[in-house]
C-alpha atoms as an extended CHARMM CRD file, in Angstrom:
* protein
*
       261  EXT
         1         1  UNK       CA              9.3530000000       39.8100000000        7.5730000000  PROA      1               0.0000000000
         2         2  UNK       CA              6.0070000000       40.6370000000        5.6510000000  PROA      2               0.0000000000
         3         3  UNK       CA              3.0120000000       41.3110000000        6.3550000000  PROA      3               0.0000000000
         4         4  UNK       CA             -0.1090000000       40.8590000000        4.4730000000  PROA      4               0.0000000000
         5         5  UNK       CA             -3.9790000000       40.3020000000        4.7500000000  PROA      5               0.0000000000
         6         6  UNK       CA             -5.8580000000       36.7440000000        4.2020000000  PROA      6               0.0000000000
         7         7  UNK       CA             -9.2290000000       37.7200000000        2.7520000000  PROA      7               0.0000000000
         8         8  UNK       CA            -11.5240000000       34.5990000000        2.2830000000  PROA      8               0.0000000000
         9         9  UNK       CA            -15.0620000000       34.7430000000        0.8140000000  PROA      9               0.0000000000
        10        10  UNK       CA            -17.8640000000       31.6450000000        0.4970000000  PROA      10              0.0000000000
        11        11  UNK       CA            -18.9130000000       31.1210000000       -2.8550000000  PROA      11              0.0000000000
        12        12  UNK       CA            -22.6270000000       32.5530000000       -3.4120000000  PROA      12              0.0000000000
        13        13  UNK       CA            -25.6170000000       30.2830000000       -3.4760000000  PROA      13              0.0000000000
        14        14  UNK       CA            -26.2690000000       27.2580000000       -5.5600000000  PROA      14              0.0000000000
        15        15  UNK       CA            -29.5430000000       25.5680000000       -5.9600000000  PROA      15              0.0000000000
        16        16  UNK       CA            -28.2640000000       23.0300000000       -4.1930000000  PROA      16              0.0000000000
        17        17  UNK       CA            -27.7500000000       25.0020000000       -1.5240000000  PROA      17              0.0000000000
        18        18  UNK       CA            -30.8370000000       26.1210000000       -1.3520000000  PROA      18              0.0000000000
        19        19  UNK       CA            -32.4200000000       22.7200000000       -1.4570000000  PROA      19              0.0000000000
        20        20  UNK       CA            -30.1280000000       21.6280000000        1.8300000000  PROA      20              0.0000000000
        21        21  UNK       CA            -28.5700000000       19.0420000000       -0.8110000000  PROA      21              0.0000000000
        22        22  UNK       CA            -24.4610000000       18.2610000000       -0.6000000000  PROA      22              0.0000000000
        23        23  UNK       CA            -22.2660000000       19.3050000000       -3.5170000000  PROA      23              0.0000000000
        24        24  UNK       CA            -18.9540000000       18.8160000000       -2.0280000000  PROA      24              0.0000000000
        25        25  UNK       CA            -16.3820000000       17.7960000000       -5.0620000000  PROA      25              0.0000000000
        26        26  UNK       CA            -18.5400000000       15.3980000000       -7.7350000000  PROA      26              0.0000000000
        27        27  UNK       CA            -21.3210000000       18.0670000000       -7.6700000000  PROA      27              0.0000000000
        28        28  UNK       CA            -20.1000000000       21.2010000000       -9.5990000000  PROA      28              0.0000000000
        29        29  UNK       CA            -22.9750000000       23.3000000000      -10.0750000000  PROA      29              0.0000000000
        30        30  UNK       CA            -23.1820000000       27.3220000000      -11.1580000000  PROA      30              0.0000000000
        31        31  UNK       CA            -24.7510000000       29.9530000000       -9.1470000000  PROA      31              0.0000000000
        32        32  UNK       CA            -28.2790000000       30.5890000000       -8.4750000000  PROA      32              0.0000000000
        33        33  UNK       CA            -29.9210000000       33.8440000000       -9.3250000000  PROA      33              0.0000000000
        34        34  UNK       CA            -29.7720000000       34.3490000000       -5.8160000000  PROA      34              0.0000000000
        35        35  UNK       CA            -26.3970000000       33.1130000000       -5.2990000000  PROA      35              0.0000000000
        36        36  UNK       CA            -25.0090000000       35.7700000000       -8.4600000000  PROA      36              0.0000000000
        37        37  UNK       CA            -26.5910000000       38.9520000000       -6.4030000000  PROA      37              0.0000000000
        38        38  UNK       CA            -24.7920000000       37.5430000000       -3.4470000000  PROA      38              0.0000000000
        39        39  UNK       CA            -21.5070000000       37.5920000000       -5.4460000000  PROA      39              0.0000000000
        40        40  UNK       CA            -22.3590000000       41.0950000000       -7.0020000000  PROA      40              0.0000000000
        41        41  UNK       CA            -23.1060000000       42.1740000000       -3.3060000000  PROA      41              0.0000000000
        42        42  UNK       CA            -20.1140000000       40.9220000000       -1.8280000000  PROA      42              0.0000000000
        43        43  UNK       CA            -17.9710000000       42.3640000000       -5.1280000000  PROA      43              0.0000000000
        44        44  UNK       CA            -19.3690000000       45.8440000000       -4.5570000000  PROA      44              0.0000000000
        45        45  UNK       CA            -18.5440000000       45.6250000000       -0.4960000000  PROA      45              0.0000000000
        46        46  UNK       CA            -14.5880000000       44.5340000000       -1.6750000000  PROA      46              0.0000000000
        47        47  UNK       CA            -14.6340000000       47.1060000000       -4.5880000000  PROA      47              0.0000000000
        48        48  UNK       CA            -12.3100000000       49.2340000000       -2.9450000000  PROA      48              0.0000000000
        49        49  UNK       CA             -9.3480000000       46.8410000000       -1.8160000000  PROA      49              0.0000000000
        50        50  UNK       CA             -6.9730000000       46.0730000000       -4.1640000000  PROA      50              0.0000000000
        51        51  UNK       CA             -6.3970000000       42.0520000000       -4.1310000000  PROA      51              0.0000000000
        52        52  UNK       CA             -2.2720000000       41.4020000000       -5.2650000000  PROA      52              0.0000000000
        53        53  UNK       CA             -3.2660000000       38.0180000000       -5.2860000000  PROA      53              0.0000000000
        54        54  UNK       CA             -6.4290000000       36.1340000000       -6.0770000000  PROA      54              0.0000000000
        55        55  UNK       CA             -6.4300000000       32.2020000000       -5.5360000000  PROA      55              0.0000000000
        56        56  UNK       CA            -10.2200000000       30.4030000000       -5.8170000000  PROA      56              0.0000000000
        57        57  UNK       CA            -10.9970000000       26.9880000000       -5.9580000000  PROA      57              0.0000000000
        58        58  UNK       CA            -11.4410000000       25.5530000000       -9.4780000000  PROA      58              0.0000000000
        59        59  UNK       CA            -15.1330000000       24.6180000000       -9.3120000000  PROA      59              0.0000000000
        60        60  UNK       CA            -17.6550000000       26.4100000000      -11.0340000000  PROA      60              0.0000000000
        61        61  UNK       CA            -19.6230000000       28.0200000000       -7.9610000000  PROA      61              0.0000000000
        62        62  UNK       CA            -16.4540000000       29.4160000000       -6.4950000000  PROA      62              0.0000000000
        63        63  UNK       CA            -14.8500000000       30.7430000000      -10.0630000000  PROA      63              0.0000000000
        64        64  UNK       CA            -17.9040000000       32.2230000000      -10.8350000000  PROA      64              0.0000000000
        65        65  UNK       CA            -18.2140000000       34.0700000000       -7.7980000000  PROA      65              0.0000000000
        66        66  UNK       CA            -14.3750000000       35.0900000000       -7.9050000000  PROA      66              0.0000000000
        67        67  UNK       CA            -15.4930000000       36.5820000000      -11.3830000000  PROA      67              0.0000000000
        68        68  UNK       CA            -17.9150000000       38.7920000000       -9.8820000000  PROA      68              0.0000000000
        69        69  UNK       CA            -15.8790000000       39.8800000000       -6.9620000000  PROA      69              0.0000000000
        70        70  UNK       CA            -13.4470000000       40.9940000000       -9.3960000000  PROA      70              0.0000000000
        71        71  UNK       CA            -15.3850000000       42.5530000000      -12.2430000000  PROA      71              0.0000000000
        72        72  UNK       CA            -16.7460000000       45.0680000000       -9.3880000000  PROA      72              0.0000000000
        73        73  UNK       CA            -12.9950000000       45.5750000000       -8.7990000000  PROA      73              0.0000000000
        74        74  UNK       CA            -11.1000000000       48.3370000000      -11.2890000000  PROA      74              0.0000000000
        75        75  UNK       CA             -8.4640000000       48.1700000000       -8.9750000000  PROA      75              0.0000000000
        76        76  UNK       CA             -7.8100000000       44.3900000000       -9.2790000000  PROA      76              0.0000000000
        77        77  UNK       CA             -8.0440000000       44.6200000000      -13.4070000000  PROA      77              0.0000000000
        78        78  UNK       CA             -4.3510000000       43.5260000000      -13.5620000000  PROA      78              0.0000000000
        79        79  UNK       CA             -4.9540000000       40.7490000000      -11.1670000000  PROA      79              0.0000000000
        80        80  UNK       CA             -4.5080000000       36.9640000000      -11.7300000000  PROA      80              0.0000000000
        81        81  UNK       CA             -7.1030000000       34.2790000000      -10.6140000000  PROA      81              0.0000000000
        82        82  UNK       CA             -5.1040000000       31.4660000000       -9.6440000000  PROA      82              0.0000000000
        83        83  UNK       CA             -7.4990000000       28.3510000000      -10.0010000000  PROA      83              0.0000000000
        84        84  UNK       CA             -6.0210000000       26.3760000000       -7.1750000000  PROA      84              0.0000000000
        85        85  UNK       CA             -7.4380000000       22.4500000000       -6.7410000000  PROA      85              0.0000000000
        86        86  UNK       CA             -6.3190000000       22.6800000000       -2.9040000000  PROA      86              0.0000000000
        87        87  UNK       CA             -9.0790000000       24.9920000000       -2.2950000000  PROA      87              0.0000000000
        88        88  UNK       CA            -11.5200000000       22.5280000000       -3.5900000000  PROA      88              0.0000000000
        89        89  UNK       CA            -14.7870000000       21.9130000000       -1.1310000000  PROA      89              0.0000000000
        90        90  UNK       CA            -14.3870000000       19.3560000000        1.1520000000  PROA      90              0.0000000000
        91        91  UNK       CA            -15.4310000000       15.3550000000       -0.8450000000  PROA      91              0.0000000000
        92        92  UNK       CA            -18.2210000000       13.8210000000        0.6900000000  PROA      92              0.0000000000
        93        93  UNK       CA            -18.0640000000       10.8760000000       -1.2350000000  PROA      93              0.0000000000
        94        94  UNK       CA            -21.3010000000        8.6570000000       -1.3480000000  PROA      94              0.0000000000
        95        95  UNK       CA            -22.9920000000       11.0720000000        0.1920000000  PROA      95              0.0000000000
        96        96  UNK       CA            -22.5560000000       14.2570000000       -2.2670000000  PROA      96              0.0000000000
        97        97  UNK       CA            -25.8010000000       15.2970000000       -4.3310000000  PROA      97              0.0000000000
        98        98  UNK       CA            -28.0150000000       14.0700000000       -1.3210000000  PROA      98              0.0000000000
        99        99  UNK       CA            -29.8680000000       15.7360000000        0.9080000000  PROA      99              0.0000000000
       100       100  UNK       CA            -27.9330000000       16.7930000000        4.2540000000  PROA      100             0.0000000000
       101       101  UNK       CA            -30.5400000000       14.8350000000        6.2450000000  PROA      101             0.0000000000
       102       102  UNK       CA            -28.9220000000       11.5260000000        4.2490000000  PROA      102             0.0000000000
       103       103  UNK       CA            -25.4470000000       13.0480000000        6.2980000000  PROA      103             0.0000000000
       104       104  UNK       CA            -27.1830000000       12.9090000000        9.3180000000  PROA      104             0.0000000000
       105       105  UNK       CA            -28.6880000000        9.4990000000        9.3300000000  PROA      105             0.0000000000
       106       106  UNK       CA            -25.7700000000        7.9430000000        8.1270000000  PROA      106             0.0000000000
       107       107  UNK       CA            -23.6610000000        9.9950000000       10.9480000000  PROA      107             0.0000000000
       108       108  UNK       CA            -26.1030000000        8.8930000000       13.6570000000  PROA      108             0.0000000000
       109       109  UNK       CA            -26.3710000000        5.3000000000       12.5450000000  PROA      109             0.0000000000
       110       110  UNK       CA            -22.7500000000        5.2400000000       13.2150000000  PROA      110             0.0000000000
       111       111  UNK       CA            -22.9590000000        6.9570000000       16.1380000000  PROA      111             0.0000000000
       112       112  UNK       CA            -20.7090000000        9.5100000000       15.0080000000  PROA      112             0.0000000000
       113       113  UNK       CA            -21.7790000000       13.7980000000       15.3010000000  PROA      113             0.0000000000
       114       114  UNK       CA            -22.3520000000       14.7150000000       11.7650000000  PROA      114             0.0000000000
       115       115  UNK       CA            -18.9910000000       17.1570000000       11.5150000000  PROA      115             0.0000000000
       116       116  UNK       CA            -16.8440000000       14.2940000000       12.1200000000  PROA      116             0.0000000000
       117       117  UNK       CA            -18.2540000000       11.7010000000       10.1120000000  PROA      117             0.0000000000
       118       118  UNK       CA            -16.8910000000       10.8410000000        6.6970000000  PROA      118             0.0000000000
       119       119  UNK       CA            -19.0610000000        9.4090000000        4.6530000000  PROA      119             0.0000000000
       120       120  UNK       CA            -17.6650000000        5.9330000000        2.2520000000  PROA      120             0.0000000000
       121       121  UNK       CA            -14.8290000000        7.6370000000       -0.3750000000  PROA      121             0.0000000000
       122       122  UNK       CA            -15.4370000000       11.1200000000        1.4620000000  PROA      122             0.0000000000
       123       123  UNK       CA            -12.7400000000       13.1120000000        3.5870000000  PROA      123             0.0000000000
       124       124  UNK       CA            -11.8880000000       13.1840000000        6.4680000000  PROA      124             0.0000000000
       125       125  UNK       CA            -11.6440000000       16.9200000000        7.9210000000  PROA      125             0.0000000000
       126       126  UNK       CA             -7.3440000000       15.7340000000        8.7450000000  PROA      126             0.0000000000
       127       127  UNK       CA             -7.2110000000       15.3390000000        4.7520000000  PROA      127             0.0000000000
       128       128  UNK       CA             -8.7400000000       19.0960000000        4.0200000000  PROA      128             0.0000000000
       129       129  UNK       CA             -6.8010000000       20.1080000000        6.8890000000  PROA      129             0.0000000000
       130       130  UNK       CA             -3.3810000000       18.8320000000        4.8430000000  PROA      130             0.0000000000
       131       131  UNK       CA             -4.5840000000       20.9650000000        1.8540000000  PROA      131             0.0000000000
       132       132  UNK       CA             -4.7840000000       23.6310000000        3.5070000000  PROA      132             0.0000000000
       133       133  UNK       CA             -1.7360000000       23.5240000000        5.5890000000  PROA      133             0.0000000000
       134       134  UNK       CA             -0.1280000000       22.7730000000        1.9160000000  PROA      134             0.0000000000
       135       135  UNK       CA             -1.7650000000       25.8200000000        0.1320000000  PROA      135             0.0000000000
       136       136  UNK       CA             -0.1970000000       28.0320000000        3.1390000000  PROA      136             0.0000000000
       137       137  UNK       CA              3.1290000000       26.4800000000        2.7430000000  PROA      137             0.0000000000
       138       138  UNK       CA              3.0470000000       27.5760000000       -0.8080000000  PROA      138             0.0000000000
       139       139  UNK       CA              1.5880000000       31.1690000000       -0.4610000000  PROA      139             0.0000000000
       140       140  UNK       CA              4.2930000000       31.5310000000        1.8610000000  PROA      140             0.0000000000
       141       141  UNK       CA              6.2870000000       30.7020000000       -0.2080000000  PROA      141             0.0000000000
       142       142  UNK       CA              5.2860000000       32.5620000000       -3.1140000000  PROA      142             0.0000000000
       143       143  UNK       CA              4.6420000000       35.7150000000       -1.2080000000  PROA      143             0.0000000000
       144       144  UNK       CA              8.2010000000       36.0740000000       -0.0580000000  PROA      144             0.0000000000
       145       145  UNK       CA              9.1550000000       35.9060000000       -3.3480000000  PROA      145             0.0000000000
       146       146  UNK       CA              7.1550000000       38.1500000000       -4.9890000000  PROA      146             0.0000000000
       147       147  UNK       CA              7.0710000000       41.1800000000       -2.5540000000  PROA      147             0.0000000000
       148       148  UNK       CA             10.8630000000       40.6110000000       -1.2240000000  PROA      148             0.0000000000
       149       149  UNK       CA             10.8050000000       44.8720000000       -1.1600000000  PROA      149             0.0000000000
       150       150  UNK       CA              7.5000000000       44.8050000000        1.3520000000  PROA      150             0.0000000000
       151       151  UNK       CA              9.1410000000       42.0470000000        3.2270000000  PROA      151             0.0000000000
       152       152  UNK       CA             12.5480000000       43.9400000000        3.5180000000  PROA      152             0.0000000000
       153       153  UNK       CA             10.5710000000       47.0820000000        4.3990000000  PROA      153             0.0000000000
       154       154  UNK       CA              8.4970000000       45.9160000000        6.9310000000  PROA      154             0.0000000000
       155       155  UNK       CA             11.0270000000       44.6400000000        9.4320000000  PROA      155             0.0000000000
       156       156  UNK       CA              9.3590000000       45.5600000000       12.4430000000  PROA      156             0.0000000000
       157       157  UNK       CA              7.6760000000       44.0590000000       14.7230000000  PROA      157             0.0000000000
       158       158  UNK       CA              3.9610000000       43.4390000000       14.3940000000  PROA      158             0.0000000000
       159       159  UNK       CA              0.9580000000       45.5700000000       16.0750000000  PROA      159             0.0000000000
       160       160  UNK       CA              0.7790000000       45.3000000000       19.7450000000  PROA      160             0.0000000000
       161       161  UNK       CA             -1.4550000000       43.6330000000       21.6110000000  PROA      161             0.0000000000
       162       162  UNK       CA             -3.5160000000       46.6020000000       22.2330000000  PROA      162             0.0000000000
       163       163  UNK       CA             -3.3830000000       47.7450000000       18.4630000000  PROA      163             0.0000000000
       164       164  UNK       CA             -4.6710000000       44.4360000000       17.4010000000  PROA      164             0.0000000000
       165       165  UNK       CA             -7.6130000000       44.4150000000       19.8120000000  PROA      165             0.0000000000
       166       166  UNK       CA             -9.1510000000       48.1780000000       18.9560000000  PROA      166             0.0000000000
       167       167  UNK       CA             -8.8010000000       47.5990000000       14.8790000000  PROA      167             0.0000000000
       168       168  UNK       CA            -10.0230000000       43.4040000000       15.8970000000  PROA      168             0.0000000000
       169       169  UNK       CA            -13.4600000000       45.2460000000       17.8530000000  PROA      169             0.0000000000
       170       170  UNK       CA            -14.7080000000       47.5690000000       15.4260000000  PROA      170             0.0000000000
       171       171  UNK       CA            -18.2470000000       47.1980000000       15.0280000000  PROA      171             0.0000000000
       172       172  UNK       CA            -18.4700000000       49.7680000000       12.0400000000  PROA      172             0.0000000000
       173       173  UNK       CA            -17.7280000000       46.9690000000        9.2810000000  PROA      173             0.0000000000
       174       174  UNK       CA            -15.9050000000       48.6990000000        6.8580000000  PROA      174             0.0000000000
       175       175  UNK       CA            -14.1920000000       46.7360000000        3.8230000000  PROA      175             0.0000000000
       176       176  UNK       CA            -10.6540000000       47.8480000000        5.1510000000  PROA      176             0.0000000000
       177       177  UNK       CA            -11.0420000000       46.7670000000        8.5420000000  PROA      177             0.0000000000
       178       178  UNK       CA             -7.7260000000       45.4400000000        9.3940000000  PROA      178             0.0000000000
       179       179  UNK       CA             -5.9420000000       46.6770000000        6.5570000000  PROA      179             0.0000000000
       180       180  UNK       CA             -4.0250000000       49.7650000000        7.6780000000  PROA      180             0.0000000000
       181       181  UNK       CA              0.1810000000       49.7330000000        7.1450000000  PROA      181             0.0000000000
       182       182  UNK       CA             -0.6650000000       46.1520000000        5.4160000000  PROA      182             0.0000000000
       183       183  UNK       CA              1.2520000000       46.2410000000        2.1690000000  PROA      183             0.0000000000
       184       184  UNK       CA             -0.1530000000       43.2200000000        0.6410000000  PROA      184             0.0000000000
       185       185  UNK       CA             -3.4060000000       41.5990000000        0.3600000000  PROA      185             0.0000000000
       186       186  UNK       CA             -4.6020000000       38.3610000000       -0.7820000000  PROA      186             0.0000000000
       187       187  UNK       CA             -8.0540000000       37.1500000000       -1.7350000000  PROA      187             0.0000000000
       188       188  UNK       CA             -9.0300000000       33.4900000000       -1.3500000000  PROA      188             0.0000000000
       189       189  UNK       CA            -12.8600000000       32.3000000000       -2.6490000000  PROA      189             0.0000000000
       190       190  UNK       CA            -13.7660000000       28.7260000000       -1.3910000000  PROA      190             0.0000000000
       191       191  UNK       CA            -16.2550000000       26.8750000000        0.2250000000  PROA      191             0.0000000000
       192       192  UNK       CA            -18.0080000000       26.5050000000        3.2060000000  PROA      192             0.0000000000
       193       193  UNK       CA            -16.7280000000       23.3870000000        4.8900000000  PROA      193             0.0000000000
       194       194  UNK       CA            -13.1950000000       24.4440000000        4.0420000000  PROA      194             0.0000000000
       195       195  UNK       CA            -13.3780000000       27.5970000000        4.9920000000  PROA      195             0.0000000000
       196       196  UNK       CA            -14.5580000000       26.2080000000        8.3000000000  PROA      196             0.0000000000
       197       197  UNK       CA            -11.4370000000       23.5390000000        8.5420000000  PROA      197             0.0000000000
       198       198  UNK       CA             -8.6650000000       26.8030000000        7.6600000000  PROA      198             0.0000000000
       199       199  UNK       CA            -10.1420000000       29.5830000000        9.9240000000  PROA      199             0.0000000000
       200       200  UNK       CA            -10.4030000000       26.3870000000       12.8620000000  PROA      200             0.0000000000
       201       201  UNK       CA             -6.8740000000       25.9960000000       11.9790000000  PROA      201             0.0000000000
       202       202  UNK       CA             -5.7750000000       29.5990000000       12.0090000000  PROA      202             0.0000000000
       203       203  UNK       CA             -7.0440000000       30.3090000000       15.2990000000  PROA      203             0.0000000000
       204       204  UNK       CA             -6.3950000000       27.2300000000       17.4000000000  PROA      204             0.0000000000
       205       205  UNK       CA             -3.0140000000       25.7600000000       15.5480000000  PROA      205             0.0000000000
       206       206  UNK       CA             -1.8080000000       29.0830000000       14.7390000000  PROA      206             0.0000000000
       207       207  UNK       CA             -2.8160000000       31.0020000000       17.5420000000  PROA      207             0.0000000000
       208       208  UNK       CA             -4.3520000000       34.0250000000       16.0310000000  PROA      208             0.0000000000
       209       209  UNK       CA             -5.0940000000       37.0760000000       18.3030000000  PROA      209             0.0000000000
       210       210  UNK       CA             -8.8470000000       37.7020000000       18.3770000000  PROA      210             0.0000000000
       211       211  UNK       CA            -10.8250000000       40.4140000000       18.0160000000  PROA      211             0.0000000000
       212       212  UNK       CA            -11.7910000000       42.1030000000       21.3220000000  PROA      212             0.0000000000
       213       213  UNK       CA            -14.6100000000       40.5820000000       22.5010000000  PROA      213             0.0000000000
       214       214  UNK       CA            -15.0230000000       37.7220000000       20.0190000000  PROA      214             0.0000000000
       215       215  UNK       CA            -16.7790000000       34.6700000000       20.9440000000  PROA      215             0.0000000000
       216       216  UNK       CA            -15.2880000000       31.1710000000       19.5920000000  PROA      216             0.0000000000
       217       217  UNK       CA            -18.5700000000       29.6580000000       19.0420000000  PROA      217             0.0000000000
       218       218  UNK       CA            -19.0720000000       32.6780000000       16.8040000000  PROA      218             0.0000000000
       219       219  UNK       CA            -15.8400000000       32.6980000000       15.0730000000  PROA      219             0.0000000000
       220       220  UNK       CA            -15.7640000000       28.5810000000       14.5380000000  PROA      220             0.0000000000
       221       221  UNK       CA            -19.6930000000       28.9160000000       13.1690000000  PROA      221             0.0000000000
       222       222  UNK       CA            -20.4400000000       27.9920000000        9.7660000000  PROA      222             0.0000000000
       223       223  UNK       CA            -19.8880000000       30.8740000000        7.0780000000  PROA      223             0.0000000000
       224       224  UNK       CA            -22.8920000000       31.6040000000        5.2210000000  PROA      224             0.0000000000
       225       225  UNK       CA            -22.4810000000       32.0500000000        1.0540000000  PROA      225             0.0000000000
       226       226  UNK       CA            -19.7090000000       35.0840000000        0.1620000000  PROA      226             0.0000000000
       227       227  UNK       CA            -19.4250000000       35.3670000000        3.9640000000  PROA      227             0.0000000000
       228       228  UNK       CA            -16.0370000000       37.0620000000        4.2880000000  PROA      228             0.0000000000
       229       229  UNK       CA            -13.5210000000       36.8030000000        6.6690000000  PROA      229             0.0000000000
       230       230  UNK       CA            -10.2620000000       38.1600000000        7.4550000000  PROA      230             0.0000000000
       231       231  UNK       CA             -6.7520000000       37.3410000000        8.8910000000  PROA      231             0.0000000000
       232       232  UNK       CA             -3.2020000000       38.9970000000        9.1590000000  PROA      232             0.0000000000
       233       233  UNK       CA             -0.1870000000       37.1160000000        8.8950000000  PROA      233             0.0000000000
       234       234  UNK       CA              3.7970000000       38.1700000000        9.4890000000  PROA      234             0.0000000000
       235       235  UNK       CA              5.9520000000       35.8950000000        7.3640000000  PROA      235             0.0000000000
       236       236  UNK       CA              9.7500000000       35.1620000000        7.3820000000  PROA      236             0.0000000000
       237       237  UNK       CA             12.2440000000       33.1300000000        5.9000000000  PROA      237             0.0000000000
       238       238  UNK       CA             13.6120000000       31.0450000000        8.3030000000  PROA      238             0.0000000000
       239       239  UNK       CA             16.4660000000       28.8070000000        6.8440000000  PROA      239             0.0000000000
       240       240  UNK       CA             14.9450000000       26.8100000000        3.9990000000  PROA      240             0.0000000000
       241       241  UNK       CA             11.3610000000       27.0710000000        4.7600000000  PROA      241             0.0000000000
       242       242  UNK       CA              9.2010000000       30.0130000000        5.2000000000  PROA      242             0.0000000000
       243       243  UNK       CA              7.9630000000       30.3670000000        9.3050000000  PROA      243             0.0000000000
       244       244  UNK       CA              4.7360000000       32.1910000000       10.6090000000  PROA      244             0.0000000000
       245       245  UNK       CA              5.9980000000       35.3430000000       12.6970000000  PROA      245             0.0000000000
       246       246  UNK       CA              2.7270000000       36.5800000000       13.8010000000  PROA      246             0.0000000000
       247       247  UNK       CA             -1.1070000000       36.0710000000       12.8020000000  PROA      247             0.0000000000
       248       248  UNK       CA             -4.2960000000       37.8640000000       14.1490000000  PROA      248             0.0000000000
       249       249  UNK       CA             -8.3550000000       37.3280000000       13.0410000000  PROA      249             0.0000000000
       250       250  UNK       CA             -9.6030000000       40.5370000000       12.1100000000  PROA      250             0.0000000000
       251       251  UNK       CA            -13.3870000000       38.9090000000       11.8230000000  PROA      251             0.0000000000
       252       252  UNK       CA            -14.9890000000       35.6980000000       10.5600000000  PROA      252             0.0000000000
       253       253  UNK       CA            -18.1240000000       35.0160000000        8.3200000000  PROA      253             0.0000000000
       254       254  UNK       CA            -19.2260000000       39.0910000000        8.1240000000  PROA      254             0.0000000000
       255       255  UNK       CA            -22.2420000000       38.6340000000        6.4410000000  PROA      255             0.0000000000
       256       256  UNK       CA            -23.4740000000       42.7610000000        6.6340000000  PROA      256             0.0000000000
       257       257  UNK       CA            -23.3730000000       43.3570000000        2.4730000000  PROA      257             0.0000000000
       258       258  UNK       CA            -26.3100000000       40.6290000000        1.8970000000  PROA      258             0.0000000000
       259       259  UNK       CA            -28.2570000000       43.1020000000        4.0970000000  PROA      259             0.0000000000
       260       260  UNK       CA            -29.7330000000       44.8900000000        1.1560000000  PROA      260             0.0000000000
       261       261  UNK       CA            -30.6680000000       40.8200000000        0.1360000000  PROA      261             0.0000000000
């Protein structure tokens, strides 16, 4: 079995973000000014952590922030960024470069609440649901191959219940929350409505254990740009396919490093 930590991170802020306009896929814009001291905030928060693996979405907002996160990083000089095309933003189709109001109308003329509408030659949140249940397969995957000595080493069984929800409750907010006897960690940059669609899938497919305390309507909320959250997952090889031992949410969409912002 191995274990290892899930660390994903919102790209900073566009301008489109900033003008409430939808980028999705066709709309690959670069960082605002704004958006760059959000990544250079969230890269001095992770400074300390040492990322094995880095895997980021291969559009401009989410590479750039990656870069940022990892130039803060001495410890992550040897890493590779994996540019990874199922991490890409959710596609709105028609309705990408418009304002989010355009979502909305289009949503309501259809009678339809605005998260579950797909917009003509968007997708639907099932299809960025599939990409991420594919990216897991293959981390998985690749993870068992690459740290076969952590997974042989780390045979026993996960935290306990009550271990999980004293390190899931702290309120101090350090960078390492979480990460204590984890022998490998992972770093994932993507985007917002993805990020929404994989932690929704972590903690109601997968059945994460949740922090003490948590509330879903907090943990299922929107994460705001280079929000970070966190997961731990136990791994095995189980015949021919890798299986999911064990998985607990540290926290979702901490948001204290923009503070200074």
């Amino acid at each position: 079995m191995l274990t290892f930590s899930l660390t994903l991170v919102r790209h900073g802020e566009t301008q489109y973000n900033k003008d409430k306009l939808l980028q999705g896929q066709g709309v690959d814009t670069t960082l605002s000014e704004v958006g760059v001291q959000q990544g250079e905030a969230v890269g001095q928060y992770l400074s300390g952590l040492h990322f094995h693996h880095v895997y980021v979405s291969n559009l401009q907002r989410t590479v750039q922030t990656a870069e940022l996160i990892l130039r803060n990083n001495s410890l992550c000089s040897g890493a590779e960024m994996v540019l990874e095309p199922l991490l890409r933003e959710r596609s709105f189709g028609v309705a990408e470069g418009r304002p989010k109001e355009d979502l909305k109308n289009m949503a309501n003329a259809c009678g339809q609440s605005v998260r579950q509408y797909t917009p003509p030659g968007g997708e639907t949140l099932e299809q960025v649901l599939v990409r991420f249940k594919k990216f897991l397969r293959s981390l998985f995957r690749q993870l068992l191959d690459a740290h076969s000595q952590e997974a042989s080493d780390t045979r026993g069984a996960p935290l306990s219940a009550g271990e999980e929800e004293e390190e899931g409750g702290a309120a101090a907010g350090l960078p390492d929350d979480g990460l204590q006897g984890v022998p490998v960690h992972v770093l994932l940059v993507s985007h917002g409505a993805y990020i929404r669609v994989a932690v929704r899938h972590l903690i109601e497919d997968l059945k994460c254990s949740l922090p003490s305390g948590a509330k879903m309507s907090q943990l299922l909320s929107p994460s705001p740009n280079t929000g970070i959250s966190r997961f731990v997952l136990s791994v095995s090889q189980a015949e021919s396919t890798p299986a999911l031992d064990a998985a607990r949410c540290v926290f979702v969409n901490r948001k204290g490093h923009l503070d200074r912002l």
